[in-house]
JSON list of C-alpha atoms in Angstrom, two decimals:
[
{"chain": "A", "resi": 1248, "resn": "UNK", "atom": "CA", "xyz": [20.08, -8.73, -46.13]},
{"chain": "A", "resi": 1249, "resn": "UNK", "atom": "CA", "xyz": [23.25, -7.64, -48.14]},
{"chain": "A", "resi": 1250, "resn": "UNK", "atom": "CA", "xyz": [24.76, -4.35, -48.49]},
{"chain": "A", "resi": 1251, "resn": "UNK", "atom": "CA", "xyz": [28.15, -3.12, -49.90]},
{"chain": "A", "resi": 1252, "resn": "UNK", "atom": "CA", "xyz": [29.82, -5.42, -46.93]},
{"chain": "A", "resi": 1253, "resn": "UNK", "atom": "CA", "xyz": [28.50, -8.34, -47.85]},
{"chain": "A", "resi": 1254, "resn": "UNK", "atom": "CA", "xyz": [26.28, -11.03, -46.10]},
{"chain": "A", "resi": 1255, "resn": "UNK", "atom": "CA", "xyz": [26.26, -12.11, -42.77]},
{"chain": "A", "resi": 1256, "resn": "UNK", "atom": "CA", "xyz": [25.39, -15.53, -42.39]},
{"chain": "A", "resi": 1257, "resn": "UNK", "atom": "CA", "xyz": [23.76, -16.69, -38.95]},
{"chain": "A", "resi": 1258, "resn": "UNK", "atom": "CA", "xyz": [24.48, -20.28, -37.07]},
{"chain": "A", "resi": 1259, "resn": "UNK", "atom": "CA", "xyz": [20.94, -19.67, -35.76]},
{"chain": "A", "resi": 1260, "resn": "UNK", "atom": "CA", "xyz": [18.16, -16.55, -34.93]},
{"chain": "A", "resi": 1261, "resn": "UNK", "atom": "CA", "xyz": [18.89, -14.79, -31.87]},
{"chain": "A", "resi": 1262, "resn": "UNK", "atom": "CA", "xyz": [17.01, -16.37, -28.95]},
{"chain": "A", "resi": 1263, "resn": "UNK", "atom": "CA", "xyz": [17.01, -14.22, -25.48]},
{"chain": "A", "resi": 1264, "resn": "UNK", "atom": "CA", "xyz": [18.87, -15.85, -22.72]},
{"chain": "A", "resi": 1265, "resn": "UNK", "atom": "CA", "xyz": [18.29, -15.18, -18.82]},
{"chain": "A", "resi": 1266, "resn": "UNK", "atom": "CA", "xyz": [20.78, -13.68, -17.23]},
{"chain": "A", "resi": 1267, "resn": "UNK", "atom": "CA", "xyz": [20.69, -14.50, -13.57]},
{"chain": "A", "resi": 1268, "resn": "UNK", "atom": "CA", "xyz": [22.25, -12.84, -10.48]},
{"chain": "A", "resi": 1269, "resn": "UNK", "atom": "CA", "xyz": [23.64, -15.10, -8.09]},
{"chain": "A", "resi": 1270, "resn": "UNK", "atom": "CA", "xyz": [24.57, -13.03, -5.33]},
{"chain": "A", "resi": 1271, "resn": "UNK", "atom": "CA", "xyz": [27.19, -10.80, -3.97]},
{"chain": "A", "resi": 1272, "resn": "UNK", "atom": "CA", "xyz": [30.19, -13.65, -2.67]},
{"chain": "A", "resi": 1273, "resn": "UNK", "atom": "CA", "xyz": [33.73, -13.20, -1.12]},
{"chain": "A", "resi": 1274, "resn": "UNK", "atom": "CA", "xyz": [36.74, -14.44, -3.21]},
{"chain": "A", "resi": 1275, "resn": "UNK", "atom": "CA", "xyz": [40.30, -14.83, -1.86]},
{"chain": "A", "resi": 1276, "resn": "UNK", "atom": "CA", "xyz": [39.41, -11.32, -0.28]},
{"chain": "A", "resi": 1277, "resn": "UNK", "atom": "CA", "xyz": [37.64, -10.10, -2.64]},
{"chain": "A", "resi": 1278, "resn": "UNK", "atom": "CA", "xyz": [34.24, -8.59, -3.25]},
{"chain": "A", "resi": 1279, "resn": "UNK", "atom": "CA", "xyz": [32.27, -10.33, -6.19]},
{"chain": "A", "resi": 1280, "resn": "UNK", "atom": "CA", "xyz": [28.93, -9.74, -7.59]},
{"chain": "A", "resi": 1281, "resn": "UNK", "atom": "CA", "xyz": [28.19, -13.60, -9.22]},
{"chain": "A", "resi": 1282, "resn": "UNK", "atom": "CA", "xyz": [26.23, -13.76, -12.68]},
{"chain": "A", "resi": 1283, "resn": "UNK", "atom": "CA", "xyz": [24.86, -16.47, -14.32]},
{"chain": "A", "resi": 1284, "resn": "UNK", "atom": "CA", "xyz": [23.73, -17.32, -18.07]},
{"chain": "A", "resi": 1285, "resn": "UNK", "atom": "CA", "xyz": [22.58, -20.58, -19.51]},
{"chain": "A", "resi": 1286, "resn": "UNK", "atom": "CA", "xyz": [21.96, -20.89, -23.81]},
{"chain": "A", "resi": 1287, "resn": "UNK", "atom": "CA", "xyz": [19.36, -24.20, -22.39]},
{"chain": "A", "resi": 1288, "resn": "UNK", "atom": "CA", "xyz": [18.10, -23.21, -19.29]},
{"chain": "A", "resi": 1289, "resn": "UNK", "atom": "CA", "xyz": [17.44, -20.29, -16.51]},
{"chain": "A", "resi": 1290, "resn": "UNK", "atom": "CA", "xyz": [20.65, -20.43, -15.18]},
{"chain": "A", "resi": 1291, "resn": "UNK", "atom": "CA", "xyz": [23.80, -21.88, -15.91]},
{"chain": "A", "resi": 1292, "resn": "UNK", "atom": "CA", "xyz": [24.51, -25.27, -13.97]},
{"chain": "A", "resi": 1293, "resn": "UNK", "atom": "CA", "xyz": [25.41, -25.24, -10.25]},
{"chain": "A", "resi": 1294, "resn": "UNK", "atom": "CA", "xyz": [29.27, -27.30, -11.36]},
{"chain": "A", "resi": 1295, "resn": "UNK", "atom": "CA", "xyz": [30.15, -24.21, -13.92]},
{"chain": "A", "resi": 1296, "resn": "UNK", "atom": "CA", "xyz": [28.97, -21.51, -11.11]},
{"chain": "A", "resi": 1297, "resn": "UNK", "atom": "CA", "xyz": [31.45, -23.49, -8.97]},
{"chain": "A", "resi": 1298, "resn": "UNK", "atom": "CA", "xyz": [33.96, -23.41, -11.19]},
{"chain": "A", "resi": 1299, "resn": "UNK", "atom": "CA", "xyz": [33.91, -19.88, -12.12]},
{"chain": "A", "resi": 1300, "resn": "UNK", "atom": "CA", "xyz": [34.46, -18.80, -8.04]},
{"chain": "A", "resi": 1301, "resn": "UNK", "atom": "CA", "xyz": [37.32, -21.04, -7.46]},
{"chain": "A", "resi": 1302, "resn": "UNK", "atom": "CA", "xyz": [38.74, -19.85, -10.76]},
{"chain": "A", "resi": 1303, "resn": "UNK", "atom": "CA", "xyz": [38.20, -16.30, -10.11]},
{"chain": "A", "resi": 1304, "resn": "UNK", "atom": "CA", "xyz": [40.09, -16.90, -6.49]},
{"chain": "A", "resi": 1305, "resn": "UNK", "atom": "CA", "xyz": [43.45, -17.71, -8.59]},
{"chain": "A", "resi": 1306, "resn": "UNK", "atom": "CA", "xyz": [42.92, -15.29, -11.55]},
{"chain": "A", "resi": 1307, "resn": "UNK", "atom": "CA", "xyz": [42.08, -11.75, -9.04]},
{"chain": "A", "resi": 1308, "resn": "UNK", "atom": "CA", "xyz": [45.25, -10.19, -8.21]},
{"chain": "A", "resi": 1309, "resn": "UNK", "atom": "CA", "xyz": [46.75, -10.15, -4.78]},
{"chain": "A", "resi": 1310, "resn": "UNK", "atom": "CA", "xyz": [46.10, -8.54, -2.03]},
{"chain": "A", "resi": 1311, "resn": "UNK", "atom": "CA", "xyz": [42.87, -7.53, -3.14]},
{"chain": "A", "resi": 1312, "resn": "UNK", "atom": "CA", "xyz": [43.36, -4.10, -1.96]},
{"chain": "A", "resi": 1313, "resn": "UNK", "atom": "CA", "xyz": [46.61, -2.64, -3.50]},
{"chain": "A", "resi": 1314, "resn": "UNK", "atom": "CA", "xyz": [47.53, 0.70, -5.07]},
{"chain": "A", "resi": 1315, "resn": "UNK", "atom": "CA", "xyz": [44.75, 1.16, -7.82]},
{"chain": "A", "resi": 1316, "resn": "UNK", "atom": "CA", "xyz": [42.83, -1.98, -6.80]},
{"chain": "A", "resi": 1317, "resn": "UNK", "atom": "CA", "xyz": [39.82, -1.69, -4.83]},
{"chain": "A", "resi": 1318, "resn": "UNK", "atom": "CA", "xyz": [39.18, -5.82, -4.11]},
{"chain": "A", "resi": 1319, "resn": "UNK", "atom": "CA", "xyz": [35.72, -5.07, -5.81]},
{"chain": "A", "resi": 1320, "resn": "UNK", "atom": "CA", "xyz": [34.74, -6.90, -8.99]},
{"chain": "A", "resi": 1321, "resn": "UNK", "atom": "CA", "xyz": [32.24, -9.27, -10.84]},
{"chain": "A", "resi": 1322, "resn": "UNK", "atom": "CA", "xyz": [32.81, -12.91, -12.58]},
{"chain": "A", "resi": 1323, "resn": "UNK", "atom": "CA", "xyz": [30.28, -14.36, -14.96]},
{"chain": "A", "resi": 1324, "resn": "UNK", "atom": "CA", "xyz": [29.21, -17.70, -15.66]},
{"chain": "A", "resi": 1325, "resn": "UNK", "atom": "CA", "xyz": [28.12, -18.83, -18.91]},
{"chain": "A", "resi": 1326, "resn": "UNK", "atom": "CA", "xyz": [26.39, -22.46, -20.25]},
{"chain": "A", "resi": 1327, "resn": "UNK", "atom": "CA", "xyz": [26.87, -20.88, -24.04]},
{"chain": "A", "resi": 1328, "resn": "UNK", "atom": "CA", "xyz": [26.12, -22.88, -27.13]},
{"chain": "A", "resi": 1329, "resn": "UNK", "atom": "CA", "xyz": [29.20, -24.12, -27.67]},
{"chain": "A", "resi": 1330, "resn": "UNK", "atom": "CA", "xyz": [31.25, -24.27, -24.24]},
{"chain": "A", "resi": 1331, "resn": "UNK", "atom": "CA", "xyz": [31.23, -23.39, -21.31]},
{"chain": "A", "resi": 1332, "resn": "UNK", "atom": "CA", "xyz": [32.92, -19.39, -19.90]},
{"chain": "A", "resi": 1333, "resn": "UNK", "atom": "CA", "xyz": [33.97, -17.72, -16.64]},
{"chain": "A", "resi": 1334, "resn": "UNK", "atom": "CA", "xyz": [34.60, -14.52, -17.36]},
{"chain": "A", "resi": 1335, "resn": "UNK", "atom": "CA", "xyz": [36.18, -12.72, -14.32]},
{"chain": "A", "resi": 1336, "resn": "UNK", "atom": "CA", "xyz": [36.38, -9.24, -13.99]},
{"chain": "A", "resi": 1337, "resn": "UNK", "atom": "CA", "xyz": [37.77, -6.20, -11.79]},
{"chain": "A", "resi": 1338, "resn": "UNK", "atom": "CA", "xyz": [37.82, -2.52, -10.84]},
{"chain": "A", "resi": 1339, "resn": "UNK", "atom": "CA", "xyz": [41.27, -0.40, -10.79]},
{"chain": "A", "resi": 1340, "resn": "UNK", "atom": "CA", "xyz": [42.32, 2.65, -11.51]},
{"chain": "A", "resi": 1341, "resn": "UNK", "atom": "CA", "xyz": [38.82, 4.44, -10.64]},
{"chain": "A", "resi": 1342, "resn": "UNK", "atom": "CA", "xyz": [37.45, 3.97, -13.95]},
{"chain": "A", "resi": 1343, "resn": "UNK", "atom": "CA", "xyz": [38.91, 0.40, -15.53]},
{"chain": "A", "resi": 1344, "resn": "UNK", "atom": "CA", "xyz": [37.81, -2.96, -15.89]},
{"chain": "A", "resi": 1345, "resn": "UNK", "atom": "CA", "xyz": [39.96, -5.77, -16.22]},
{"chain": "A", "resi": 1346, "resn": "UNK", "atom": "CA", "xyz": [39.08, -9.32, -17.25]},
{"chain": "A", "resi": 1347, "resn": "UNK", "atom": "CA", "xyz": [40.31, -12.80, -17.58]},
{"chain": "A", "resi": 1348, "resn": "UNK", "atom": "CA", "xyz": [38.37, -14.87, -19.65]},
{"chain": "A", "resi": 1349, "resn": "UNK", "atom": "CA", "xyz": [38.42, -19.07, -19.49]},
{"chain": "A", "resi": 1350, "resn": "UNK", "atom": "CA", "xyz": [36.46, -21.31, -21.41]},
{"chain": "A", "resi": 1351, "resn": "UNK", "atom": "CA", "xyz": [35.90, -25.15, -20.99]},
{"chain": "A", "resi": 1352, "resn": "UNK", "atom": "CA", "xyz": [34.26, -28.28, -22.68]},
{"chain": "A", "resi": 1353, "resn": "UNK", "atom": "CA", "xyz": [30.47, -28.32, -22.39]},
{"chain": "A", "resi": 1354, "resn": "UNK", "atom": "CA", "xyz": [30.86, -31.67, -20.90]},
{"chain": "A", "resi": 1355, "resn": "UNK", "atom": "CA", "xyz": [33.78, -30.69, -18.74]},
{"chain": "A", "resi": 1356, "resn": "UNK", "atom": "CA", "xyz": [32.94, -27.38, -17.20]},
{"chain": "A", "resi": 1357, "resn": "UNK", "atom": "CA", "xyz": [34.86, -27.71, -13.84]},
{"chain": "A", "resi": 1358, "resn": "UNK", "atom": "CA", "xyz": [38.21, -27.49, -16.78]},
{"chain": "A", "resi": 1359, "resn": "UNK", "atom": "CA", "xyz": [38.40, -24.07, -17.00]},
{"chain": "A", "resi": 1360, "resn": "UNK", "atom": "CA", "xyz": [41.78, -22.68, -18.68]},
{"chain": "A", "resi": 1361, "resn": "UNK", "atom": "CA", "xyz": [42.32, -19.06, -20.82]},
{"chain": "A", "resi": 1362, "resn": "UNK", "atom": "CA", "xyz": [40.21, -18.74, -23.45]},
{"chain": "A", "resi": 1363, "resn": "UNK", "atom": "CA", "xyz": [42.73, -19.18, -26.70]},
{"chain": "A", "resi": 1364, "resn": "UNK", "atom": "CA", "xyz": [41.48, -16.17, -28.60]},
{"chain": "A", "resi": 1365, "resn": "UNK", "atom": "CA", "xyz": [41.52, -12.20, -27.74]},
{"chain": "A", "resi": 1366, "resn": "UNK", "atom": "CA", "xyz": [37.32, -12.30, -27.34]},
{"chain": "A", "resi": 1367, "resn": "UNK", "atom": "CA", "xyz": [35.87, -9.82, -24.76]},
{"chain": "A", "resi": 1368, "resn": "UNK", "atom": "CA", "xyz": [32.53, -11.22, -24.61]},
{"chain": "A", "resi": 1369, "resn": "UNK", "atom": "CA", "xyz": [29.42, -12.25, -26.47]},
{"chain": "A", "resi": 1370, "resn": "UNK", "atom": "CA", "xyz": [26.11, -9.71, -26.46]},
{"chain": "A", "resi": 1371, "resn": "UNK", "atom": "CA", "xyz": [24.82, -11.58, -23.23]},
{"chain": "A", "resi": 1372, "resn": "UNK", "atom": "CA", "xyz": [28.32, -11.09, -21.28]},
{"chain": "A", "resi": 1373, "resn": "UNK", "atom": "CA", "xyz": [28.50, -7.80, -22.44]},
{"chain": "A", "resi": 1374, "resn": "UNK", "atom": "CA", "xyz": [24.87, -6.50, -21.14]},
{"chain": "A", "resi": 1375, "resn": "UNK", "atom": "CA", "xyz": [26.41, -7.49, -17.78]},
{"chain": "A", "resi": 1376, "resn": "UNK", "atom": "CA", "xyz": [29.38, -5.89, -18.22]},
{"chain": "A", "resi": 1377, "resn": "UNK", "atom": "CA", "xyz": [27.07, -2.42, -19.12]},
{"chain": "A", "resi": 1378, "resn": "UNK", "atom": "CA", "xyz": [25.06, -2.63, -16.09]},
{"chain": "A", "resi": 1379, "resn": "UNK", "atom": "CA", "xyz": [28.61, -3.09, -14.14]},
{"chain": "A", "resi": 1380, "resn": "UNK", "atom": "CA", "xyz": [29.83, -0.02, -15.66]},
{"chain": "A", "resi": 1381, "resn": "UNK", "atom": "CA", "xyz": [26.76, 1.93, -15.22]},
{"chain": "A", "resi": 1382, "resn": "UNK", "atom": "CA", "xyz": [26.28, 1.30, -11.37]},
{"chain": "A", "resi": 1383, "resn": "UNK", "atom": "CA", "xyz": [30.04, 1.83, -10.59]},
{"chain": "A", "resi": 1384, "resn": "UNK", "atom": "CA", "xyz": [29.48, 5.44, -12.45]},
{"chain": "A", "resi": 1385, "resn": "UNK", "atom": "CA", "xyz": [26.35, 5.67, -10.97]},
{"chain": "A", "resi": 1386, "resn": "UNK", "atom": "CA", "xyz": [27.45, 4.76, -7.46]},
{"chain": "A", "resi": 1387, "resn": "UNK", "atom": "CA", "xyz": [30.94, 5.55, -7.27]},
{"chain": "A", "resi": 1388, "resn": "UNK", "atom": "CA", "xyz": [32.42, 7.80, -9.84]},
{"chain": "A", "resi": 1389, "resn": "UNK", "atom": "CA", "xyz": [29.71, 10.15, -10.10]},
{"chain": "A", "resi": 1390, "resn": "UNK", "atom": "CA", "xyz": [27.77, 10.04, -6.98]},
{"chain": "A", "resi": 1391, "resn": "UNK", "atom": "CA", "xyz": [26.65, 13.33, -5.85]},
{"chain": "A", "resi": 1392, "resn": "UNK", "atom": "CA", "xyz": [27.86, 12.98, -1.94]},
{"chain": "A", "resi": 1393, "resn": "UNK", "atom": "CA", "xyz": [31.14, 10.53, -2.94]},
{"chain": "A", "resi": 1394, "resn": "UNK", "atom": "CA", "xyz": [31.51, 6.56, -3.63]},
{"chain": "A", "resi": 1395, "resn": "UNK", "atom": "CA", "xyz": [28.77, 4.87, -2.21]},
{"chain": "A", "resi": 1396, "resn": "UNK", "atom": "CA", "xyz": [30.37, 1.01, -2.61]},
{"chain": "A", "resi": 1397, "resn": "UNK", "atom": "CA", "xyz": [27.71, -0.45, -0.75]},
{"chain": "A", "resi": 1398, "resn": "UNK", "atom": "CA", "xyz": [24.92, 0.74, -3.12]},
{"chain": "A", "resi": 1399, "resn": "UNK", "atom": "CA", "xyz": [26.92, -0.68, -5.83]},
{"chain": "A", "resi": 1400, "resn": "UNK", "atom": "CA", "xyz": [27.10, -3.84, -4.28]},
{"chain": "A", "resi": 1401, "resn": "UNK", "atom": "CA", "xyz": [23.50, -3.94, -4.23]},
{"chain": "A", "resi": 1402, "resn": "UNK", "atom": "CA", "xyz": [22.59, -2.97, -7.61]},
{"chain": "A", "resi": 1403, "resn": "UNK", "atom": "CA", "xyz": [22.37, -6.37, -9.79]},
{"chain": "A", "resi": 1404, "resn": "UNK", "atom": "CA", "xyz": [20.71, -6.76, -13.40]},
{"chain": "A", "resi": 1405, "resn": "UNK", "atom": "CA", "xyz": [18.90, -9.51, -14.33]},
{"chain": "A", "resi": 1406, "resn": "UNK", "atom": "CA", "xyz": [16.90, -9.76, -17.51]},
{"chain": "A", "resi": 1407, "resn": "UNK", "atom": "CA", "xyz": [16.16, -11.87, -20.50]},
{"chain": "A", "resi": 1408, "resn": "UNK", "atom": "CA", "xyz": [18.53, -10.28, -23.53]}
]
Protein backbone atom coordinates (compact mmCIF):
# COMPACT_ATOMS: atom_id res chain seq x y z
CA UNK A 1 0.00 0.00 0.00
CA UNK A 2 1.37 3.59 -0.68
CA UNK A 3 0.17 6.81 0.53
CA UNK A 4 1.65 10.38 0.51
CA UNK A 5 4.67 8.76 2.78
CA UNK A 6 5.66 6.45 0.60
CA UNK A 7 6.05 2.56 0.70
CA UNK A 8 7.05 0.46 3.32
CA UNK A 9 8.80 -2.42 2.24
CA UNK A 10 8.69 -5.66 4.55
CA UNK A 11 11.83 -8.26 5.15
CA UNK A 12 8.96 -10.72 5.70
CA UNK A 13 4.88 -10.91 6.89
CA UNK A 14 4.43 -10.61 10.45
CA UNK A 15 4.39 -14.05 12.09
CA UNK A 16 3.19 -14.15 15.98
CA UNK A 17 5.86 -15.14 18.35
CA UNK A 18 5.29 -16.73 21.97
CA UNK A 19 6.17 -14.83 24.53
CA UNK A 20 6.96 -16.95 27.53
CA UNK A 21 7.18 -16.18 31.29
CA UNK A 22 9.92 -17.71 32.98
CA UNK A 23 9.39 -16.95 36.43
CA UNK A 24 9.84 -14.41 39.08
CA UNK A 25 14.07 -14.81 39.96
CA UNK A 26 16.44 -12.88 42.37
CA UNK A 27 19.30 -10.82 40.77
CA UNK A 28 22.25 -9.32 42.70
CA UNK A 29 19.30 -8.35 45.16
CA UNK A 30 17.00 -7.73 43.04
CA UNK A 31 13.47 -8.73 42.20
CA UNK A 32 13.01 -9.88 38.46
CA UNK A 33 10.09 -11.08 36.60
CA UNK A 34 12.09 -13.33 33.58
CA UNK A 35 10.51 -13.25 29.93
CA UNK A 36 11.26 -15.17 27.16
CA UNK A 37 10.75 -14.86 23.19
CA UNK A 38 12.05 -17.07 20.47
CA UNK A 39 11.47 -15.85 16.31
CA UNK A 40 11.99 -20.24 15.81
CA UNK A 41 10.64 -21.73 18.66
CA UNK A 42 8.38 -21.48 22.05
CA UNK A 43 10.88 -20.04 23.96
CA UNK A 44 14.10 -18.60 23.55
CA UNK A 45 17.10 -21.11 24.27
CA UNK A 46 18.02 -22.07 27.86
CA UNK A 47 22.13 -20.39 27.05
CA UNK A 48 20.44 -16.79 26.05
CA UNK A 49 17.95 -17.03 29.26
CA UNK A 50 21.26 -17.57 31.09
CA UNK A 51 22.84 -14.96 29.71
CA UNK A 52 20.31 -12.36 30.10
CA UNK A 53 20.28 -13.04 34.31
CA UNK A 54 23.93 -12.84 34.73
CA UNK A 55 23.87 -9.77 32.50
CA UNK A 56 21.09 -8.15 34.22
CA UNK A 57 23.15 -8.82 37.73
CA UNK A 58 25.96 -6.27 36.36
CA UNK A 59 23.68 -3.84 34.41
CA UNK A 60 20.84 -3.20 37.74
CA UNK A 61 22.11 -0.50 39.79
CA UNK A 62 23.43 -0.94 43.27
CA UNK A 63 22.08 -1.50 46.17
CA UNK A 64 18.97 -2.49 44.75
CA UNK A 65 17.05 -0.50 47.15
CA UNK A 66 18.26 3.18 47.05
CA UNK A 67 16.51 6.55 47.03
CA UNK A 68 13.97 6.19 44.04
CA UNK A 69 14.83 2.53 43.40
CA UNK A 70 12.61 -0.07 44.56
CA UNK A 71 15.05 -3.41 43.59
CA UNK A 72 11.91 -4.47 41.49
CA UNK A 73 12.21 -4.92 37.73
CA UNK A 74 11.90 -7.27 34.63
CA UNK A 75 14.68 -8.48 31.90
CA UNK A 76 13.67 -10.03 28.62
CA UNK A 77 15.14 -12.55 26.55
CA UNK A 78 14.88 -12.61 22.95
CA UNK A 79 16.02 -15.46 20.04
CA UNK A 80 14.98 -12.56 17.29
CA UNK A 81 15.58 -13.02 13.61
CA UNK A 82 18.61 -11.57 13.42
CA UNK A 83 20.46 -11.77 16.96
CA UNK A 84 20.07 -12.46 19.92
CA UNK A 85 18.64 -9.42 23.01
CA UNK A 86 18.51 -9.06 26.81
CA UNK A 87 16.70 -6.32 27.44
CA UNK A 88 16.84 -5.43 31.20
CA UNK A 89 14.62 -3.24 32.78
CA UNK A 90 13.69 -1.33 36.18
CA UNK A 91 11.27 0.63 38.35
CA UNK A 92 12.30 4.19 39.98
CA UNK A 93 10.90 7.11 40.66
CA UNK A 94 7.22 5.59 41.23
CA UNK A 95 6.29 5.80 37.75
CA UNK A 96 9.68 5.16 35.40
CA UNK A 97 11.17 2.47 33.63
CA UNK A 98 14.64 2.22 32.85
CA UNK A 99 16.36 -0.16 30.45
CA UNK A 100 19.62 -1.42 29.22
CA UNK A 101 19.48 -3.12 26.15
CA UNK A 102 22.42 -5.81 24.82
CA UNK A 103 22.40 -7.70 21.82
CA UNK A 104 24.67 -10.67 20.70
CA UNK A 105 25.52 -13.00 17.67
CA UNK A 106 22.83 -15.62 17.02
CA UNK A 107 25.54 -18.12 17.27
CA UNK A 108 27.14 -16.50 20.27
CA UNK A 109 24.37 -15.60 22.63
CA UNK A 110 26.25 -15.97 26.01
CA UNK A 111 28.28 -12.42 24.24
CA UNK A 112 26.05 -10.04 25.30
CA UNK A 113 27.39 -6.25 25.08
CA UNK A 114 25.12 -2.71 24.55
CA UNK A 115 23.18 -2.78 21.79
CA UNK A 116 25.04 -0.05 19.30
CA UNK A 117 21.91 1.84 18.35
CA UNK A 118 19.28 4.02 20.54
CA UNK A 119 16.35 1.05 19.86
CA UNK A 120 13.80 0.59 22.72
CA UNK A 121 12.37 -2.53 21.56
CA UNK A 122 10.69 -4.42 18.76
CA UNK A 123 6.56 -4.96 18.88
CA UNK A 124 7.17 -8.35 20.83
CA UNK A 125 9.51 -6.59 23.60
CA UNK A 126 7.28 -3.90 23.76
CA UNK A 127 3.88 -5.98 24.52
CA UNK A 128 5.93 -7.02 27.58
CA UNK A 129 6.93 -3.89 28.46
CA UNK A 130 2.80 -2.82 28.33
CA UNK A 131 1.73 -5.53 30.51
CA UNK A 132 4.77 -4.33 32.96
CA UNK A 133 3.41 -0.96 32.96
CA UNK A 134 -0.10 -1.90 33.31
CA UNK A 135 0.28 -4.24 36.46
CA UNK A 136 2.68 -1.78 38.24
CA UNK A 137 -0.35 0.92 37.71
CA UNK A 138 -2.65 -1.60 38.38
CA UNK A 139 -0.95 -2.93 41.50
CA UNK A 140 1.03 -0.24 42.78
CA UNK A 141 0.35 3.23 41.61
CA UNK A 142 -3.24 3.06 41.56
CA UNK A 143 -4.32 0.42 43.87
CA UNK A 144 -7.31 1.30 45.79
CA UNK A 145 -5.88 0.22 49.49
CA UNK A 146 -1.91 1.22 48.51
CA UNK A 147 1.03 -0.76 46.57
CA UNK A 148 0.33 -4.21 46.59
CA UNK A 149 4.12 -5.44 45.26
CA UNK A 150 3.35 -8.88 45.78
CA UNK A 151 0.33 -8.95 43.39
CA UNK A 152 2.54 -7.40 40.91
CA UNK A 153 4.97 -9.93 41.24
CA UNK A 154 2.44 -12.37 40.39
CA UNK A 155 0.86 -10.91 37.46
CA UNK A 156 2.86 -12.30 34.23
CA UNK A 157 1.65 -12.10 30.43
CA UNK A 158 2.17 -14.63 28.19
CA UNK A 159 0.66 -14.75 24.74
CA UNK A 160 1.34 -15.32 21.11
CA UNK A 161 1.72 -11.49 19.51
Amino acid sequence: MSDQHGTISLRQPHRPRAISYHGVRTVAGWTVKLYGISANDAAPRAELLHATTEIAASALPSPPRAGDRYGIGFAIAHDAADYCFALVDWWSGENEIHQRLYSAPLDRPAELRPHPSQAIGCVWELAVTDFERRAWLRHVLAAPDGPDVAAYLQSHFEERI
